[in-house]
Coordinates of C-alpha atoms and ligand atoms in Angstrom, one line a residue:
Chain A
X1 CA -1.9 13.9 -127.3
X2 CA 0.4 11.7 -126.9
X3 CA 1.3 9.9 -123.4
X4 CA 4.9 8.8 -124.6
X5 CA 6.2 12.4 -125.0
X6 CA 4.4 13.3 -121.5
X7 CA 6.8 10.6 -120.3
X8 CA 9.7 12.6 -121.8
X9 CA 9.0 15.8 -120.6
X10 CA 8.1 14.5 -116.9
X11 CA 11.3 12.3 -116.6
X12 CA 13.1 13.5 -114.0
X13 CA 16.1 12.8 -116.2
X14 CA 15.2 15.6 -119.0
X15 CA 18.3 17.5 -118.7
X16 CA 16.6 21.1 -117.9
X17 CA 18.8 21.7 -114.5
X18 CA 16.2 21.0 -112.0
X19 CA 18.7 18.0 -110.6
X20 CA 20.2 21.1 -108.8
X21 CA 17.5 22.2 -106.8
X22 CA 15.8 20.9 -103.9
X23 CA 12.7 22.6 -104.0
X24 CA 13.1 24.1 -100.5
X25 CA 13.9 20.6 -99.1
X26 CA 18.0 21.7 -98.3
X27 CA 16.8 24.4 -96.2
X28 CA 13.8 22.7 -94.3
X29 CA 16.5 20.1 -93.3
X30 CA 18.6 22.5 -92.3
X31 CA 15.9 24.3 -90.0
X32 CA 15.2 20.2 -88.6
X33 CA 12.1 20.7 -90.6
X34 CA 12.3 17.4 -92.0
X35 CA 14.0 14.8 -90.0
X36 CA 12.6 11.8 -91.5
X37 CA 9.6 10.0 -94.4
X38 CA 6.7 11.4 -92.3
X39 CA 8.1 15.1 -92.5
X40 CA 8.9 14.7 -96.3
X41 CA 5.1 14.2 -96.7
X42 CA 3.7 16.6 -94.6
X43 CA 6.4 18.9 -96.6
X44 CA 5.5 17.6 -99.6
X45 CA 2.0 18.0 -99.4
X46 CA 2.7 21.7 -98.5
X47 CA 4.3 22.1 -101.1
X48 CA 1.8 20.5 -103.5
X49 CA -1.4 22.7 -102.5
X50 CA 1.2 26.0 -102.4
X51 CA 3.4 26.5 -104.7
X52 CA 2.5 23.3 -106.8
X53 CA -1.4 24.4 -107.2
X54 CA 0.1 27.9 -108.7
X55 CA 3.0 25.8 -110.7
X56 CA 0.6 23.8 -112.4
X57 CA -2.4 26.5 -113.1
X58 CA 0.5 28.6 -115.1
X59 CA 1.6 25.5 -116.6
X60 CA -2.3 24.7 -117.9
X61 CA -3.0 28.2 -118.4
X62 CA 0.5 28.5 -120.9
X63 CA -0.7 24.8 -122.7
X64 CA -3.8 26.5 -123.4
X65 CA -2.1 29.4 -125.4
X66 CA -2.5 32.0 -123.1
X67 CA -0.5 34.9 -123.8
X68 CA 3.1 33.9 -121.7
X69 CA 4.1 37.9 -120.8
X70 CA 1.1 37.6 -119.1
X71 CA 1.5 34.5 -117.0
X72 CA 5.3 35.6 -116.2
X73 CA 4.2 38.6 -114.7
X74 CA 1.6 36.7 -113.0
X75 CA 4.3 34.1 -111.6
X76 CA 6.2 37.0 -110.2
X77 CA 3.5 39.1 -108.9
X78 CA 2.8 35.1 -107.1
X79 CA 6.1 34.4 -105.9
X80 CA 7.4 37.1 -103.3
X81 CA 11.1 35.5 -102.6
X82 CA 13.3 37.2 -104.9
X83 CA 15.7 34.0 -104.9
X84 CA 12.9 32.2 -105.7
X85 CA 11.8 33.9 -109.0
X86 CA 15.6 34.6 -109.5
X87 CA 15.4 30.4 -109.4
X88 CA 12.1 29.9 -111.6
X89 CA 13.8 32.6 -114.4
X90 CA 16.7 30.2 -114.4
X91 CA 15.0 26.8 -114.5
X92 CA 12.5 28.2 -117.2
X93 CA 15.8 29.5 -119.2
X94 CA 17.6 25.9 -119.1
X95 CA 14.1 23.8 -119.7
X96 CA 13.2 26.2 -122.5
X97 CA 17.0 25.2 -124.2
X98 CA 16.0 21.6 -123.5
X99 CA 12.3 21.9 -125.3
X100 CA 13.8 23.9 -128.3
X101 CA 15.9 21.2 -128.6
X102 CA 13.6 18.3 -128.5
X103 CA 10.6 20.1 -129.7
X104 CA 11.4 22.9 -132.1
X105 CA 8.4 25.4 -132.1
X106 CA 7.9 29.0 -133.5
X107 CA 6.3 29.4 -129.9
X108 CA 9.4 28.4 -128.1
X109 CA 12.0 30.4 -130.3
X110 CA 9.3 33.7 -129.8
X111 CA 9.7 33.1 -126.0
X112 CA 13.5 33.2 -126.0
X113 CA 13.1 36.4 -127.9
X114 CA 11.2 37.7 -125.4
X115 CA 12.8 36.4 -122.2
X116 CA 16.5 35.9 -122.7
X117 CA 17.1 35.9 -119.2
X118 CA 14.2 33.4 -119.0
X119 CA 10.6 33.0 -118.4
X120 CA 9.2 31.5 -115.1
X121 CA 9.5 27.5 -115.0
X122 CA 6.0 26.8 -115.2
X123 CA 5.6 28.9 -118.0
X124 CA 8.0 27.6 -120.3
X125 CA 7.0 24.4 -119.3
X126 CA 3.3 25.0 -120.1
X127 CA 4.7 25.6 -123.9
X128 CA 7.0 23.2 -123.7
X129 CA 4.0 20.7 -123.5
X130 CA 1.9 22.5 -126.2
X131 CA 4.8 22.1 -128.3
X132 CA 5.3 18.8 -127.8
X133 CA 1.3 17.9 -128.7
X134 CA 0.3 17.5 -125.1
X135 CA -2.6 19.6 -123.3
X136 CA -3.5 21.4 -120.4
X137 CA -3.7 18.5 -117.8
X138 CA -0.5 16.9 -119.1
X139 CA 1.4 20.1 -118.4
X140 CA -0.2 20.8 -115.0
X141 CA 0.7 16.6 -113.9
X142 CA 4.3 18.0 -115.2
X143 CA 4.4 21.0 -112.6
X144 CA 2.6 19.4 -110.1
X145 CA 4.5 16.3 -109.5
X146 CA 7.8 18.3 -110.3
X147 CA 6.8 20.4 -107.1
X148 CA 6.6 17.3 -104.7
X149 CA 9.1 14.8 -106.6
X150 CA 12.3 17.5 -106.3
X151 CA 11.7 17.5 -102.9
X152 CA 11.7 13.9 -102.5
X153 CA 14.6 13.0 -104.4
X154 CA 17.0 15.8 -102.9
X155 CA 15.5 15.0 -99.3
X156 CA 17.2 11.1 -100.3
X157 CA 20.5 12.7 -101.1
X158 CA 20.4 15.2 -98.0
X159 CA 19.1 13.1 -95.3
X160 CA 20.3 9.4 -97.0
X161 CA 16.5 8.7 -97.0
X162 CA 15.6 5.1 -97.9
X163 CA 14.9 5.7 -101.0
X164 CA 11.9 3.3 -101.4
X165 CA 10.3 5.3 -98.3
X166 CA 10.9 9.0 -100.5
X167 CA 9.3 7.0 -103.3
X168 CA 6.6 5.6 -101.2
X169 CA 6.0 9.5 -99.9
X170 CA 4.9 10.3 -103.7
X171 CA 2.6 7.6 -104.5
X172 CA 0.8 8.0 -101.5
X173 CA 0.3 11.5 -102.1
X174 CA -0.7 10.4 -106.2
X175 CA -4.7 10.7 -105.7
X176 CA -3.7 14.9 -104.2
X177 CA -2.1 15.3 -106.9
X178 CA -4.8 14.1 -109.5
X179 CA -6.9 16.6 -107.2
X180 CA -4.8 19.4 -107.7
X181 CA -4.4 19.3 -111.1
X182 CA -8.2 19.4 -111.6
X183 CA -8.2 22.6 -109.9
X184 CA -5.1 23.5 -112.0
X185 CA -7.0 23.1 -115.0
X186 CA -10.5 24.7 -113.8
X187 CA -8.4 27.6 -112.7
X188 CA -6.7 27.9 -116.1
X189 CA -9.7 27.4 -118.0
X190 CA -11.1 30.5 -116.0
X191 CA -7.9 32.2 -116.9
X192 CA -8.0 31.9 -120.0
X193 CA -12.0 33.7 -119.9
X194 CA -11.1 36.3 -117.5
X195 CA -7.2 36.7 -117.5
X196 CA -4.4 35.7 -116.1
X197 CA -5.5 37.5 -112.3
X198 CA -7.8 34.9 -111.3
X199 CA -5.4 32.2 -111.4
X200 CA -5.1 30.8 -107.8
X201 CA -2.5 32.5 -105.6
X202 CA -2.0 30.0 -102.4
X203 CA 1.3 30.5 -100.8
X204 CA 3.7 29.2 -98.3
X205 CA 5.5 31.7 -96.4
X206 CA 8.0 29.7 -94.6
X207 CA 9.0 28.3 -98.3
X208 CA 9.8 31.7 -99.2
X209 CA 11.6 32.8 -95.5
X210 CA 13.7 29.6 -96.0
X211 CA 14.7 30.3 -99.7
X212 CA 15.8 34.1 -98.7
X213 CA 18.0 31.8 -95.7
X214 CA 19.1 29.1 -98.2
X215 CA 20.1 31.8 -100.6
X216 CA 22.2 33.8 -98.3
X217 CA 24.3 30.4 -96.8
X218 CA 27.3 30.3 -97.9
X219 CA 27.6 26.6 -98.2
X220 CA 24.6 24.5 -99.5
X221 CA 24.4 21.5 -101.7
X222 CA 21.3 22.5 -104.0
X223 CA 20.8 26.0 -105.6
X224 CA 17.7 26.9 -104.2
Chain B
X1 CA 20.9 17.2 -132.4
X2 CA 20.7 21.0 -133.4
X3 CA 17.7 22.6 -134.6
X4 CA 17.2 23.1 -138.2
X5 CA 18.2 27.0 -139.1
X6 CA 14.7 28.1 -139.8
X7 CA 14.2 27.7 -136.1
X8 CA 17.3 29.1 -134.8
X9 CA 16.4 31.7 -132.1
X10 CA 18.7 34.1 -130.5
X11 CA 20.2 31.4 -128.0
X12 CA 22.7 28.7 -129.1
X13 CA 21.3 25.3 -127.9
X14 CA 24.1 22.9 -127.8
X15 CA 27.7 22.1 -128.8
X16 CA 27.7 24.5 -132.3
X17 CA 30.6 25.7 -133.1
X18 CA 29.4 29.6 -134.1
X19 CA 27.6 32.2 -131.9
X20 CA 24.0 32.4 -133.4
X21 CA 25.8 36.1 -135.1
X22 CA 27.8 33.3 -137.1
X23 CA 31.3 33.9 -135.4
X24 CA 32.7 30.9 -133.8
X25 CA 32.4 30.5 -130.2
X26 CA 35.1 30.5 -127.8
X27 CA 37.2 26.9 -127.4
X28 CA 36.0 25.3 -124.3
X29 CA 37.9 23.1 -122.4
X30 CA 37.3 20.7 -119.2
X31 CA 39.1 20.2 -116.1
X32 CA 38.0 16.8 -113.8
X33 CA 39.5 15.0 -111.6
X34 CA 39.1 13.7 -108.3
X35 CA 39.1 15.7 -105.4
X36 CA 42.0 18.1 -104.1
X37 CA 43.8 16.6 -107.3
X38 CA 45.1 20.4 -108.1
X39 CA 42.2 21.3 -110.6
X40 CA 41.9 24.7 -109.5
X41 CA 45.6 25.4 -109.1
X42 CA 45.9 24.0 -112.8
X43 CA 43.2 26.3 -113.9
X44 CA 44.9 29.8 -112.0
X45 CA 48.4 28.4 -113.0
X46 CA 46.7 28.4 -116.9
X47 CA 45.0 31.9 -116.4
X48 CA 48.2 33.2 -115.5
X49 CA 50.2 31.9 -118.3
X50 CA 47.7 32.3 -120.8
X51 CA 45.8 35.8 -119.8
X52 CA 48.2 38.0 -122.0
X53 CA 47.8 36.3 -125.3
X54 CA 44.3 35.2 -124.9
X55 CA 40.5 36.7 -124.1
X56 CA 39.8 33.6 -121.4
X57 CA 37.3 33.0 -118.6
X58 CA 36.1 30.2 -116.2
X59 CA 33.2 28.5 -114.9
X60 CA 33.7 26.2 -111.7
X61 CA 31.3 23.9 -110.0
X62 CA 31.6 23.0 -107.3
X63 CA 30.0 20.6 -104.8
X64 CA 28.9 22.7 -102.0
X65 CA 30.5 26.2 -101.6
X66 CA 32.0 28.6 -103.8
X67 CA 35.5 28.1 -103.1
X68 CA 37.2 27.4 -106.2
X69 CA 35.3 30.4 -107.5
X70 CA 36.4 32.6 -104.4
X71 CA 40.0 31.1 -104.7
X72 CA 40.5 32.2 -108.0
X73 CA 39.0 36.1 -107.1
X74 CA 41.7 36.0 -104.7
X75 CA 44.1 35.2 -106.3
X76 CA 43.2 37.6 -108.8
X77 CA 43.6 35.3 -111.9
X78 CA 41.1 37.0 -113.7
X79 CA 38.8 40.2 -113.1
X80 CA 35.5 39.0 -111.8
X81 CA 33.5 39.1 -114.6
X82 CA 35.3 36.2 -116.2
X83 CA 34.9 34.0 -113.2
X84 CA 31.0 32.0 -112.8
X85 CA 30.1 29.3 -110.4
X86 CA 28.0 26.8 -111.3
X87 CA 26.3 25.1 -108.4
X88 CA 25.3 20.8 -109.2
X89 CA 23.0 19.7 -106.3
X90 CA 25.0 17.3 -104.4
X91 CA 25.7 15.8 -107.8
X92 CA 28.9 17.1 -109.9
X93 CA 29.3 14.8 -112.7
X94 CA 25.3 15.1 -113.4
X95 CA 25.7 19.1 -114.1
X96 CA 29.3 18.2 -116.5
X97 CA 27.7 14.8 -118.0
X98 CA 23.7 14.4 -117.8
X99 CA 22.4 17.8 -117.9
X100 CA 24.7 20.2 -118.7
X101 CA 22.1 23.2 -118.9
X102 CA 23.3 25.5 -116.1
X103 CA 27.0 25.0 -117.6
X104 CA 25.9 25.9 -120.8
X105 CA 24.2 29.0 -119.7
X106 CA 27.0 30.2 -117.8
X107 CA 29.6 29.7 -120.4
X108 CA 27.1 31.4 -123.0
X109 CA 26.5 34.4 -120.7
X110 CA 30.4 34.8 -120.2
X111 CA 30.7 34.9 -123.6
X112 CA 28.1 37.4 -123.6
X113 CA 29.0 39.4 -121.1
X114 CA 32.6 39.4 -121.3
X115 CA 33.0 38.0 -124.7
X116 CA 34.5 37.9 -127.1
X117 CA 36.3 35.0 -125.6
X118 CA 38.7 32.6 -127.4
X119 CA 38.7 30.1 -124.5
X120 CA 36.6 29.0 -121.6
X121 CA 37.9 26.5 -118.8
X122 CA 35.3 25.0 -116.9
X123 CA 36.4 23.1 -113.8
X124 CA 34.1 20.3 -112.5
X125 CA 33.6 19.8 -108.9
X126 CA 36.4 17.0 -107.5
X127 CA 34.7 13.7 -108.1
X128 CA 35.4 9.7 -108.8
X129 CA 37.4 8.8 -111.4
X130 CA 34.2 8.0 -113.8
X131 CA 33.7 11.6 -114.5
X132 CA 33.9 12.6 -117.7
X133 CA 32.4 16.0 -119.6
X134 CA 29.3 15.6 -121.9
X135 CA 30.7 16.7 -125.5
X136 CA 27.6 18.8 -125.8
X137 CA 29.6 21.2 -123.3
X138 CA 33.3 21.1 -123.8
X139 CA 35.4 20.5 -126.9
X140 CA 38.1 18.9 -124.8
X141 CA 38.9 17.3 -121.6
X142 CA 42.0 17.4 -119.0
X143 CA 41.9 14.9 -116.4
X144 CA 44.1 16.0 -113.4
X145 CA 45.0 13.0 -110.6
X146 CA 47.8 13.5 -108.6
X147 CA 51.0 11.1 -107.1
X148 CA 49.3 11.4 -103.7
X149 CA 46.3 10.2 -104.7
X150 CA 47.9 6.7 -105.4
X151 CA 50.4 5.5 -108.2
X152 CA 48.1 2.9 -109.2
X153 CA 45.1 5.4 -110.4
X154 CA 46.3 5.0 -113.8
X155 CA 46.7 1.1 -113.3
X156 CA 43.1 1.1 -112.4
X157 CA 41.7 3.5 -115.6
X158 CA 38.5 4.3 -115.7
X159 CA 36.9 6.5 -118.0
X160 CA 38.6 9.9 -117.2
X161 CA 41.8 7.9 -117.0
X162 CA 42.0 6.5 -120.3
X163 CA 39.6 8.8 -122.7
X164 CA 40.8 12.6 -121.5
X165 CA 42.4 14.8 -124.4
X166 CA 44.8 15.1 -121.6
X167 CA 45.7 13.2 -118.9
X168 CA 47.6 15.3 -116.1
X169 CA 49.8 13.8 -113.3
X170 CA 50.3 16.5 -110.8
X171 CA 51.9 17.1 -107.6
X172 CA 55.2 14.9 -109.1
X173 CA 56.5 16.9 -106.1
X174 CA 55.1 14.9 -103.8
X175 CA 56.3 11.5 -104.7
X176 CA 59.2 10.9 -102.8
X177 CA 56.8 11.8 -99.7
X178 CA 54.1 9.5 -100.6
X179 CA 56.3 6.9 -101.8
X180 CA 54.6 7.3 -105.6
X181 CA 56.8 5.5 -108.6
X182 CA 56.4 8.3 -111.4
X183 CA 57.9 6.3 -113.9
X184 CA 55.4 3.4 -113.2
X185 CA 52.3 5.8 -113.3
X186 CA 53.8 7.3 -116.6
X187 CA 53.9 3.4 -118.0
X188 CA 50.6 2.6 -116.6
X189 CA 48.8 6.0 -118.1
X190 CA 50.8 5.3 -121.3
X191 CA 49.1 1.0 -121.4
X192 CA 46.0 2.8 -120.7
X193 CA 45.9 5.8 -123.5
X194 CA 47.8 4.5 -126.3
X195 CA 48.2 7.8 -128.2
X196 CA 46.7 10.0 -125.9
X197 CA 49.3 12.2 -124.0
X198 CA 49.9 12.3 -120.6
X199 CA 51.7 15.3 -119.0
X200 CA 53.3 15.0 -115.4
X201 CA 53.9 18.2 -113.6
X202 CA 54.6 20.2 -110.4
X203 CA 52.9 23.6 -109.5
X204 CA 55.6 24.0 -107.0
X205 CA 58.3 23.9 -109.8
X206 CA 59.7 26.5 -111.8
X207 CA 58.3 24.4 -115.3
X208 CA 54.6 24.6 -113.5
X209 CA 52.1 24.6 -116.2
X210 CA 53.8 24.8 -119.0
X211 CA 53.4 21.8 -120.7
X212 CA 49.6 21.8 -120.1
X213 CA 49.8 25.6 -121.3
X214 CA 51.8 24.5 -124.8
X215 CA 49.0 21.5 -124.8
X216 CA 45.9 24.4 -124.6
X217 CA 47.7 26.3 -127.2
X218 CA 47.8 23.8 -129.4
X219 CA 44.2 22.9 -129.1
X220 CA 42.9 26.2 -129.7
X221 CA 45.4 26.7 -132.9
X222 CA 43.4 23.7 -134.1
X223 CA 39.9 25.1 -133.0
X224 CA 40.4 28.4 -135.1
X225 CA 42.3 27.2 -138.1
X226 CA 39.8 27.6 -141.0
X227 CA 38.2 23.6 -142.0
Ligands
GTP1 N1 52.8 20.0 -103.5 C1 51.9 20.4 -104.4 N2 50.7 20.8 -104.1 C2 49.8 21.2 -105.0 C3 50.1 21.1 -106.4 N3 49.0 21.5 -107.1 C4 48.1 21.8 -106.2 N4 48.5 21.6 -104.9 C5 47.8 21.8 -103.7 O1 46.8 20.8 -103.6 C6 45.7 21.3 -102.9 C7 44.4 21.1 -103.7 O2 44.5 21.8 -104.9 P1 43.2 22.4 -105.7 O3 43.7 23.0 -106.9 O4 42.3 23.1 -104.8 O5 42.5 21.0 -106.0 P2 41.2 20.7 -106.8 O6 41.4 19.5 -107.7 O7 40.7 22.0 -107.4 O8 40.2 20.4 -105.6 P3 38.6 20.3 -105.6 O9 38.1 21.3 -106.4 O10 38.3 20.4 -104.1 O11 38.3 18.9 -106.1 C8 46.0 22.8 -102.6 O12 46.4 23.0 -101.3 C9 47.0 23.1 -103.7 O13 47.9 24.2 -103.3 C10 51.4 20.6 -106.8 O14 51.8 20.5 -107.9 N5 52.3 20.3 -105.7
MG2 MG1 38.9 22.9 -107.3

């Protein structure tokens, strides 16, 4: 493994679209969710044990080699909001371009065969990893710090956040994240025994309420 | 930075010329500019010109609606299929310039969907005059600033100033109103560019568009003439 290319895949500046979304960040400002730093990390952490736990188990379970139909349909069967996994199809689709790109795989050109409309985000990035020599954990610090760091970063364009406060928000929630990838990876080493249905399944419904709101506005700044 | 052929999938990844069936894609061109600058009237006034000789559709993005997308329905430029909206996240030059993914999937399923296509115009959200298009996504640029805007824009340059294919001056209307000196702009466009031309129009003038239409044609006579 090797921790440059980690740094290359987890750069927020990896051109794979996710610059457009907020992670659900737009439309919990919009509800005065999130008002201010405190909120982003009480948002963030959310976040982080929600959708970022599942995130990152697909992620580890896809670095492992797990068979990726599989995890798709167990990314859909865990995401209820149809904008969302209308979102996570689209994001999976421009990040699989991106990792073809950088790191041409037999792996990566059999999943755009497969899904030409586009796999689920933490699918393709799972792959992605794989083929870029990284393993299960590297993928699953990808998803989860993606889940909290979009978040933070849109929050600083919505809200004109300090920006060393939104940054401050994500190292203090570091050693939760170190946590959750642990899990990740337990839970996709299970996985990869017993199948894709055992991955974990925690879910935030107001993320999902708010991304069937943000979808339906007729004005917003970030996709979903 | 393409991939080598034995890995080419069924998707295209970046600038190549062909359609992974080996035909050559449509000829994509960029509108930017900065905001209320007449992007979108330059793209309709193009469609409308343009629609009976060519297979053409357009991408917009724009910053926070979609309005540019939803003018050009109304107006009925184009039927709907040929019309997709790109949306940037607060940021508009990042979705043209840094990471052009969701643009390139949208002109790519146009292509698919309402292909074949010999041209695609893809409108960028209004922005600052550092805006340019990431070659990766279109084969050449128009940058539209208008008299209102200031007759010293092209005095001042800047990257979409001097380096567009095209460099449009619109709203020449306007200038007795806003007290703009065309010929001054057209001098200070022409220090800028050197070779590069500069076309100054009105949309509320019987020429309109044409010399940015003659422009397009041109272009695209150079994109399909065999190398
Ligand atoms: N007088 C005059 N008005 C024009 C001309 N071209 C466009 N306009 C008007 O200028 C306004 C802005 O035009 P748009 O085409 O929407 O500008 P835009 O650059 O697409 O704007 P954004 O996408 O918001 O950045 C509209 O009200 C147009 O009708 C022109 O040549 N003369
Ligand atoms: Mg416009």
């Amino acid at each position: 493994m090797s921790r440059a290319a980690l740094l290359v895949l987890a750069d927020g500046r990896f051109p794979a679209g996710g610059h457009a979304h907020s992670g659900g960040a737009e439309a919990a400002v919009r509800a005065g969710r999130i008002t201010g730093a405190g909120e982003l990390a009480e948002f963030c952490r959310g976040r982080l044990h929600t959708t970022g736990l599942v995130s990152a188990a697909l992620a580890a379970s896809a670095a492992l080699g797990m068979d990726p139909a599989g995890l798709d349909a167990a990314a859909d069967a865990r995401t209820p909001s149809p904008a969302l996994r209308g979102a996570a199809r689209r994001l999976g689709r421009q990040l699989l371009r991106a990792a073809r790109a950088t790191w041409p795989s037999a792996e990566l050109d059999a999943l755009a065969r497969d899904f030409p409309k586009g796999a689920h985000q933490p699918v393709v990035l799972g792959l992605a990893a794989r083929a870029a020599g990284l393993g299960a954990a590297d993928a699953a610090y990808c998803s989860a710090y993606e889940s909290v760091g979009g978040a933070a970063s849109a929050t600083v364009r919505l809200l004109s956040l300090d920006p060393l406060d939104a940054t401050g928000v994500l190292a203090r929630l570091a050693p939760e994240v170190d946590l959750v990838v642990d899990r990740a990876v337990a839970a996709a080493r299970e996985a990869l025994a017993e199948g894709p249905e055992t991955l974990p399944g925690a879910s935030a419904p107001l993320l999902e309420i708010l991304a069937e709101t943000h979808a339906a506005s007729p004005a917003r700044l970030f996709a979903s | 930075m393409h991939l080598d052929h034995t890995h080419s999938g069924p998707v295209a990844l970046s600038a190549d010329a062909r359609r992974p069936d080996g035909t050559r894609r449509a000829l994509r061109i960029g509108l930017g500019g900065p905001v209320g600058s007449g992007k979108t009237a330059t793209v309709a006034a193009l469609c409308r010109a343009l629609r009976e000789e060519l297979s053409l559709a357009v991408v917009t993005n724009d910053i926070y609606t979609r309005e540019d997308a939803e003018f050009l329905l109304r107006e009925a430029v184009l039927p709907p299929e040929r019309i997709s909206a790109v949306e940037t996240g607060a940021c508009p030059h990042t979705a043209i310039r840094d990471d052009i993914s969701a643009n390139l999937e949208a002109v790519e399923d146009l292509e698919d969907t309402a292909g074949p296509l010999d041209l695609i115009l893809v409108e960028s959200g209004g922005d600052n005059l550092t805006a340019t298009f990431s070659k990766g996504l279109v084969d050449a640029q128009i940058f539209v600033i208008d008299v209102a805007g200031g007759d010293d824009i092209p005095r001042k340059g800047g990257p979409g100033v001097t380096t567009a294919d095209l460099l449009v001056v619109n709203k020449t209307d306007l200038a007795p109103y806003v007290g703009s000196d065309l010929p001054r702009m057209a001098a200070d466009a022409k220090a800028q560019r050197g070779e590069l031309p500069v076309v100054l129009q009105s949309l509320r003038e019987e020429t309109g568009v044409r010399d940015v239409a003659d422009w397009v044609r041109a272009r695209l006579a150079d994109w399909t003439a065999p190398a």
